[in-house]
Amino acid sequence: MIKVGISSCVLGQKVRFDGGHKLSRFVDRVLTPYFSFQPICPEVAINMGVPRPTVRLLFKNQTNLLVDTKTHEKDFTDQMNDFSEKKINQLNEQNQMCGYIVCAKSPTCGMERVKLYRENGNTIPGGTPGLFTGKLIQKMPWLPVEEDGRLCDLVLRRNFIVRVFALNDYYKNINLQSKRKDYINFHTRYKYLLLSHCQEGYKELGHLVAHICEYNNEEFYHIYRQKFMDTLRKHANRKTNTNVLMHIQGHYKQILDKNEKKELSEIILKYRNSILPIESPMTLLKHYQNKYYDKFIECQSFLSPYPEELNIRYGMQ
């Protein structure tokens, strides 16, 4: 099972300030069979208790402080920072964490736009990450991190899931002793998926692999992982997906008959023009792959970046 960190309340644990939870149906009903969730509640971890007084982030002396909402006199900042530092170092040392789902708007766990207050009670435009998640992103910048609420957006949902499964695949096939051929094989399998997210990123990764001899094993492992995940963080769209679909179509140009070529071209065009979802050309390409079989296409993660049972491509761009 794939290890994924998660805010305890999003997993359904009653650890919120009011004794409640924020169970995500998507997490509970869809992801649980595939992910081994590692629940963490930073506020409970530093013994703030359940239920507990609410806290907020206060901008004071050029620093974000975690204080009680009512008086600002109880300061939990040092405790939270100490816990965050130790916990994130622990997660990093395990080197097998493949993603993290955090609770939106939380002053400790929010990923972005958490309310940050001035001493006069006004909020600072744009907000900030929560204390724990901010440090998590800073110390593990390759890690896919997403908020529970944002996972309701199909585009963000798919991007997160793709990155989690890709990082898990990286850990399964690449390690500190991996050689150039291992990276070439891995990079080749991800050619079309990377191209669908960012052509420039794909080329930069290829350049890295070509110059692997300029790095020691550990250095290259970390550099490739970061660039790989940065590339997948960029969202695929109809234009980039169409480019990849047409590349794949080219692998069958000597095999498909006239009617099959016409059908595939028309479906790709309808997808490009927003008439059909991506599932339409993908399904047809998989049909042709089963019928004619192309060794290179068979290994491409683009066609199956995650288990089909997750069924999260429907409604996608």
Coordinates of C-alpha atoms in Angstrom, one line a residue:
M1 CA 0.0 0.0 0.0
I2 CA 1.2 3.5 -0.8
K3 CA 2.0 5.6 2.3
V4 CA 0.2 8.9 2.4
G5 CA 0.1 11.4 5.3
I6 CA -3.2 12.9 6.2
S7 CA -4.7 15.3 8.7
S8 CA -6.4 13.0 11.3
C9 CA -9.8 14.9 11.1
V10 CA -9.9 14.3 7.3
L11 CA -9.7 10.6 8.0
G12 CA -12.7 10.8 10.3
Q13 CA -11.0 11.0 13.7
K14 CA -12.7 13.3 16.1
V15 CA -9.8 15.6 16.9
R16 CA -11.1 19.0 15.8
F17 CA -11.3 21.9 18.3
D18 CA -15.0 21.2 18.8
G19 CA -14.6 17.4 19.1
G20 CA -15.8 16.8 15.5
H21 CA -14.2 15.6 12.3
K22 CA -14.0 16.5 8.6
L23 CA -14.2 13.1 7.0
S24 CA -13.6 13.2 3.3
R25 CA -15.9 10.9 1.4
F26 CA -13.4 10.7 -1.5
V27 CA -10.7 9.6 1.0
D28 CA -12.9 7.2 2.8
R29 CA -14.7 5.6 -0.2
V30 CA -12.2 5.9 -3.0
L31 CA -8.6 6.2 -1.8
T32 CA -8.6 3.9 1.3
P33 CA -8.2 0.7 -0.6
Y34 CA -5.0 2.0 -2.3
F35 CA -3.3 4.2 0.4
S36 CA -2.0 3.4 3.8
F37 CA -2.9 6.6 5.5
Q38 CA -0.6 8.0 8.3
P39 CA -2.9 10.3 10.3
I40 CA -1.4 13.2 12.1
C41 CA -3.1 16.0 14.1
P42 CA -0.4 18.5 15.1
E43 CA -2.6 20.3 17.7
V44 CA -3.3 17.0 19.4
A45 CA 0.3 16.0 19.1
I46 CA 1.4 19.0 21.3
N47 CA -1.3 18.2 23.9
M48 CA -3.7 21.0 23.1
G49 CA -6.5 18.5 23.9
V50 CA -10.0 17.8 22.4
P51 CA -12.1 19.9 22.6
R52 CA -9.9 22.9 22.9
P53 CA -10.0 26.7 22.5
T54 CA -9.7 27.9 18.9
V55 CA -6.3 29.2 17.6
R56 CA -5.3 31.5 14.9
L57 CA -2.2 32.7 13.1
L58 CA -1.0 36.2 14.2
F59 CA 1.6 38.2 12.4
K60 CA 3.7 39.9 15.0
N61 CA 7.3 41.1 14.9
Q62 CA 7.7 39.8 11.3
T63 CA 6.8 36.3 12.5
N64 CA 3.7 34.1 12.2
L65 CA 2.6 33.0 15.7
L66 CA 0.1 30.3 16.7
V67 CA -2.0 31.9 19.5
D68 CA -5.4 31.5 21.1
T69 CA -8.1 33.3 19.3
K70 CA -9.6 35.1 22.2
T71 CA -6.7 36.8 24.0
H72 CA -3.6 36.1 21.9
E73 CA -1.9 35.5 25.3
K74 CA -1.4 31.7 24.9
D75 CA 1.4 31.1 22.4
F76 CA 1.8 27.6 20.9
T77 CA 4.3 28.6 18.3
D78 CA 7.5 27.1 19.7
Q79 CA 5.7 23.8 20.6
M80 CA 4.3 23.6 17.1
N81 CA 7.5 24.4 15.4
D82 CA 9.5 21.9 17.5
F83 CA 6.9 19.2 16.8
S84 CA 6.8 20.0 13.1
E85 CA 10.6 19.9 12.8
K86 CA 10.9 16.5 14.4
K87 CA 7.9 14.9 12.7
I88 CA 8.8 16.1 9.2
N89 CA 12.4 15.0 9.7
Q90 CA 11.0 11.6 10.6
L91 CA 8.8 11.4 7.6
N92 CA 11.7 12.5 5.4
E93 CA 14.0 9.8 6.8
Q94 CA 11.5 7.1 6.0
N95 CA 11.8 8.2 2.4
Q96 CA 8.6 6.3 1.4
M97 CA 5.9 8.9 2.0
C98 CA 4.3 9.5 -1.4
G99 CA 1.8 12.3 -0.6
Y100 CA -0.1 14.3 2.0
I101 CA -3.7 15.4 2.3
V102 CA -4.2 18.3 4.7
C103 CA -7.2 20.0 6.2
A104 CA -8.1 23.3 4.5
K105 CA -8.1 26.6 6.4
S106 CA -6.5 25.0 9.5
P107 CA -3.9 27.3 11.1
T108 CA -1.6 24.3 11.4
C109 CA -2.5 22.1 8.5
G110 CA -3.9 24.4 5.8
M111 CA -1.9 24.4 2.5
E112 CA -2.6 27.9 1.4
R113 CA -4.7 31.0 2.1
V114 CA -5.0 30.3 5.8
K115 CA -6.1 33.5 7.5
L116 CA -3.2 35.5 9.0
Y117 CA -4.2 38.3 11.4
R118 CA -2.6 41.5 12.3
E119 CA -2.6 42.6 15.9
N120 CA -5.5 45.0 15.2
G121 CA -7.7 42.1 14.1
N122 CA -7.5 42.7 10.3
T123 CA -6.4 39.9 8.0
I124 CA -3.5 40.1 5.6
P125 CA -4.6 39.6 2.0
G126 CA -3.5 36.2 0.5
G127 CA -3.1 34.4 3.7
T128 CA -0.4 31.9 4.4
P129 CA 0.2 28.1 4.8
G130 CA -0.5 26.6 8.2
L131 CA 2.6 26.2 10.5
F132 CA 3.0 22.5 10.0
T133 CA 2.1 22.2 6.3
G134 CA 4.3 25.2 5.5
K135 CA 7.3 23.5 7.0
L136 CA 6.3 20.2 5.3
I137 CA 6.3 21.8 1.9
Q138 CA 9.6 23.7 2.6
K139 CA 11.4 20.6 3.8
M140 CA 9.9 18.1 1.3
P141 CA 9.2 20.1 -1.8
W142 CA 8.9 17.1 -4.0
L143 CA 6.0 15.6 -2.0
P144 CA 2.5 15.9 -3.5
V145 CA 0.4 17.9 -1.0
E146 CA -3.2 18.8 -1.4
E147 CA -6.1 20.1 0.7
D148 CA -9.2 18.0 1.3
G149 CA -11.5 20.6 -0.2
R150 CA -9.5 21.1 -3.3
L151 CA -9.8 17.4 -4.0
C152 CA -13.4 18.0 -5.0
D153 CA -12.0 19.7 -8.1
L154 CA -11.5 16.9 -10.7
V155 CA -8.5 18.5 -12.3
L156 CA -6.7 19.0 -9.0
R157 CA -7.8 15.6 -7.8
R158 CA -6.3 13.8 -10.9
N159 CA -3.1 15.8 -10.7
F160 CA -2.6 14.8 -7.1
I161 CA -3.3 11.1 -7.7
V162 CA -1.0 11.0 -10.7
R163 CA 1.8 12.5 -8.6
V164 CA 1.3 10.1 -5.7
F165 CA 1.3 7.0 -7.9
A166 CA 4.3 8.3 -9.9
L167 CA 6.3 9.0 -6.7
N168 CA 5.5 5.6 -5.4
D169 CA 6.7 4.1 -8.7
Y170 CA 9.9 6.1 -8.4
Y171 CA 10.6 4.7 -5.0
K172 CA 9.9 1.1 -6.2
N173 CA 12.2 1.3 -9.2
I174 CA 14.9 3.9 -8.3
N175 CA 17.2 4.0 -5.3
L176 CA 20.6 5.5 -4.3
Q177 CA 22.4 2.6 -6.1
S178 CA 20.5 3.0 -9.4
K179 CA 22.5 3.2 -12.6
R180 CA 22.0 5.2 -15.8
K181 CA 20.1 2.4 -17.4
D182 CA 17.6 2.3 -14.5
Y183 CA 16.9 6.0 -15.0
I184 CA 16.7 5.6 -18.7
N185 CA 14.1 2.9 -18.4
F186 CA 12.1 4.9 -15.8
H187 CA 12.3 8.1 -17.9
T188 CA 11.2 6.2 -21.0
R189 CA 8.1 4.8 -19.3
Y190 CA 7.1 8.3 -18.3
K191 CA 7.8 10.0 -21.6
Y192 CA 4.3 10.7 -22.7
L193 CA 2.9 11.4 -19.2
L194 CA 5.6 14.0 -18.7
L195 CA 5.0 15.5 -22.1
S196 CA 1.4 15.9 -21.3
H197 CA 2.2 17.9 -18.3
C198 CA 5.2 19.9 -19.5
Q199 CA 7.3 19.5 -22.6
E200 CA 10.1 21.6 -21.2
G201 CA 10.3 19.6 -18.0
Y202 CA 10.5 16.4 -20.0
K203 CA 13.4 17.7 -22.0
E204 CA 15.2 18.9 -18.9
L205 CA 14.8 15.5 -17.3
G206 CA 16.2 13.9 -20.5
H207 CA 19.2 16.2 -20.4
L208 CA 19.7 15.3 -16.7
V209 CA 19.8 11.6 -17.5
A210 CA 22.2 12.1 -20.4
H211 CA 24.6 13.8 -18.0
I212 CA 24.2 11.5 -15.1
C213 CA 27.9 10.9 -15.0
E214 CA 28.4 14.4 -13.7
Y215 CA 26.7 13.6 -10.4
N216 CA 27.2 11.2 -7.6
N217 CA 24.4 8.6 -7.0
E218 CA 22.8 10.3 -4.1
E219 CA 22.9 13.8 -5.6
F220 CA 21.3 12.6 -8.9
Y221 CA 18.6 10.7 -7.0
H222 CA 17.4 13.8 -5.3
I223 CA 17.8 16.1 -8.3
Y224 CA 15.9 13.8 -10.7
R225 CA 13.1 13.2 -8.1
Q226 CA 12.6 17.0 -7.6
K227 CA 12.5 17.8 -11.3
F228 CA 10.3 14.8 -12.0
M229 CA 7.7 15.9 -9.4
D230 CA 7.9 19.5 -10.4
T231 CA 7.1 18.6 -14.0
L232 CA 4.1 16.5 -13.0
R233 CA 2.8 19.3 -10.7
K234 CA 2.1 21.3 -13.9
H235 CA -1.4 20.5 -15.1
A236 CA -2.0 18.6 -18.3
N237 CA -4.6 20.3 -20.6
R238 CA -6.4 19.6 -23.9
K239 CA -3.6 21.0 -26.0
T240 CA -0.8 19.0 -24.3
N241 CA -2.9 15.9 -24.1
T242 CA -3.8 16.2 -27.8
N243 CA -0.1 16.4 -28.7
V244 CA 0.6 13.2 -26.8
L245 CA -2.5 11.4 -28.3
M246 CA -1.2 12.3 -31.7
H247 CA 2.2 11.0 -30.9
I248 CA 0.7 7.7 -29.8
Q249 CA -1.5 7.6 -32.9
G250 CA 1.7 7.7 -34.9
H251 CA 2.8 4.4 -33.5
Y252 CA -0.1 2.7 -35.2
K253 CA 0.0 4.5 -38.5
Q254 CA 1.4 1.5 -40.4
I255 CA -1.1 -0.9 -38.7
L256 CA -4.5 0.7 -38.6
D257 CA -6.8 0.4 -41.6
K258 CA -8.3 3.5 -43.3
N259 CA -11.5 3.5 -41.2
E260 CA -9.6 3.0 -38.0
K261 CA -7.3 5.9 -38.7
K262 CA -10.3 8.1 -39.6
E263 CA -12.1 7.1 -36.4
L264 CA -9.1 7.8 -34.2
S265 CA -8.4 11.1 -35.8
E266 CA -12.0 12.3 -35.5
I267 CA -12.2 11.3 -31.8
I268 CA -8.9 13.1 -31.0
L269 CA -10.1 16.2 -32.8
K270 CA -13.4 16.1 -31.0
Y271 CA -11.5 15.9 -27.7
R272 CA -9.3 18.8 -28.7
N273 CA -12.4 20.9 -29.5
S274 CA -13.9 20.1 -26.1
I275 CA -16.7 17.9 -27.6
L276 CA -15.5 14.7 -26.0
P277 CA -13.7 13.9 -22.7
I278 CA -10.2 12.5 -22.7
E279 CA -11.7 9.1 -21.8
S280 CA -13.0 8.7 -25.4
P281 CA -9.6 8.7 -27.2
M282 CA -7.9 6.9 -24.3
T283 CA -10.4 4.1 -24.5
L284 CA -10.0 3.7 -28.3
L285 CA -6.2 3.8 -28.0
K286 CA -6.3 1.1 -25.4
H287 CA -8.5 -1.0 -27.7
Y288 CA -6.0 -0.6 -30.5
Q289 CA -3.2 -1.5 -28.2
N290 CA -4.9 -4.7 -27.2
K291 CA -5.7 -5.5 -30.8
Y292 CA -2.3 -4.6 -32.4
Y293 CA 0.2 -4.3 -29.4
D294 CA 3.1 -1.9 -29.5
K295 CA 5.9 -2.7 -27.1
F296 CA 6.8 0.9 -26.5
I297 CA 3.2 2.1 -25.9
E298 CA 2.5 -0.9 -23.6
C299 CA 5.0 0.5 -21.0
Q300 CA 3.8 4.1 -21.1
S301 CA 2.3 5.3 -17.8
F302 CA 0.3 7.9 -19.7
L303 CA -2.4 5.3 -20.6
S304 CA -2.6 4.0 -17.0
P305 CA -1.0 6.4 -14.5
Y306 CA -3.2 4.9 -11.7
P307 CA -5.5 1.9 -11.3
E308 CA -8.5 2.1 -13.6
E309 CA -10.8 1.3 -10.7
L310 CA -10.2 4.8 -9.3
N311 CA -12.1 6.1 -12.3
I312 CA -11.2 9.7 -11.9
R313 CA -10.6 10.6 -15.5
Y314 CA -14.3 11.0 -16.3
G315 CA -15.2 14.7 -16.5
M316 CA -11.5 15.6 -17.0
Q317 CA -10.1 17.9 -19.6

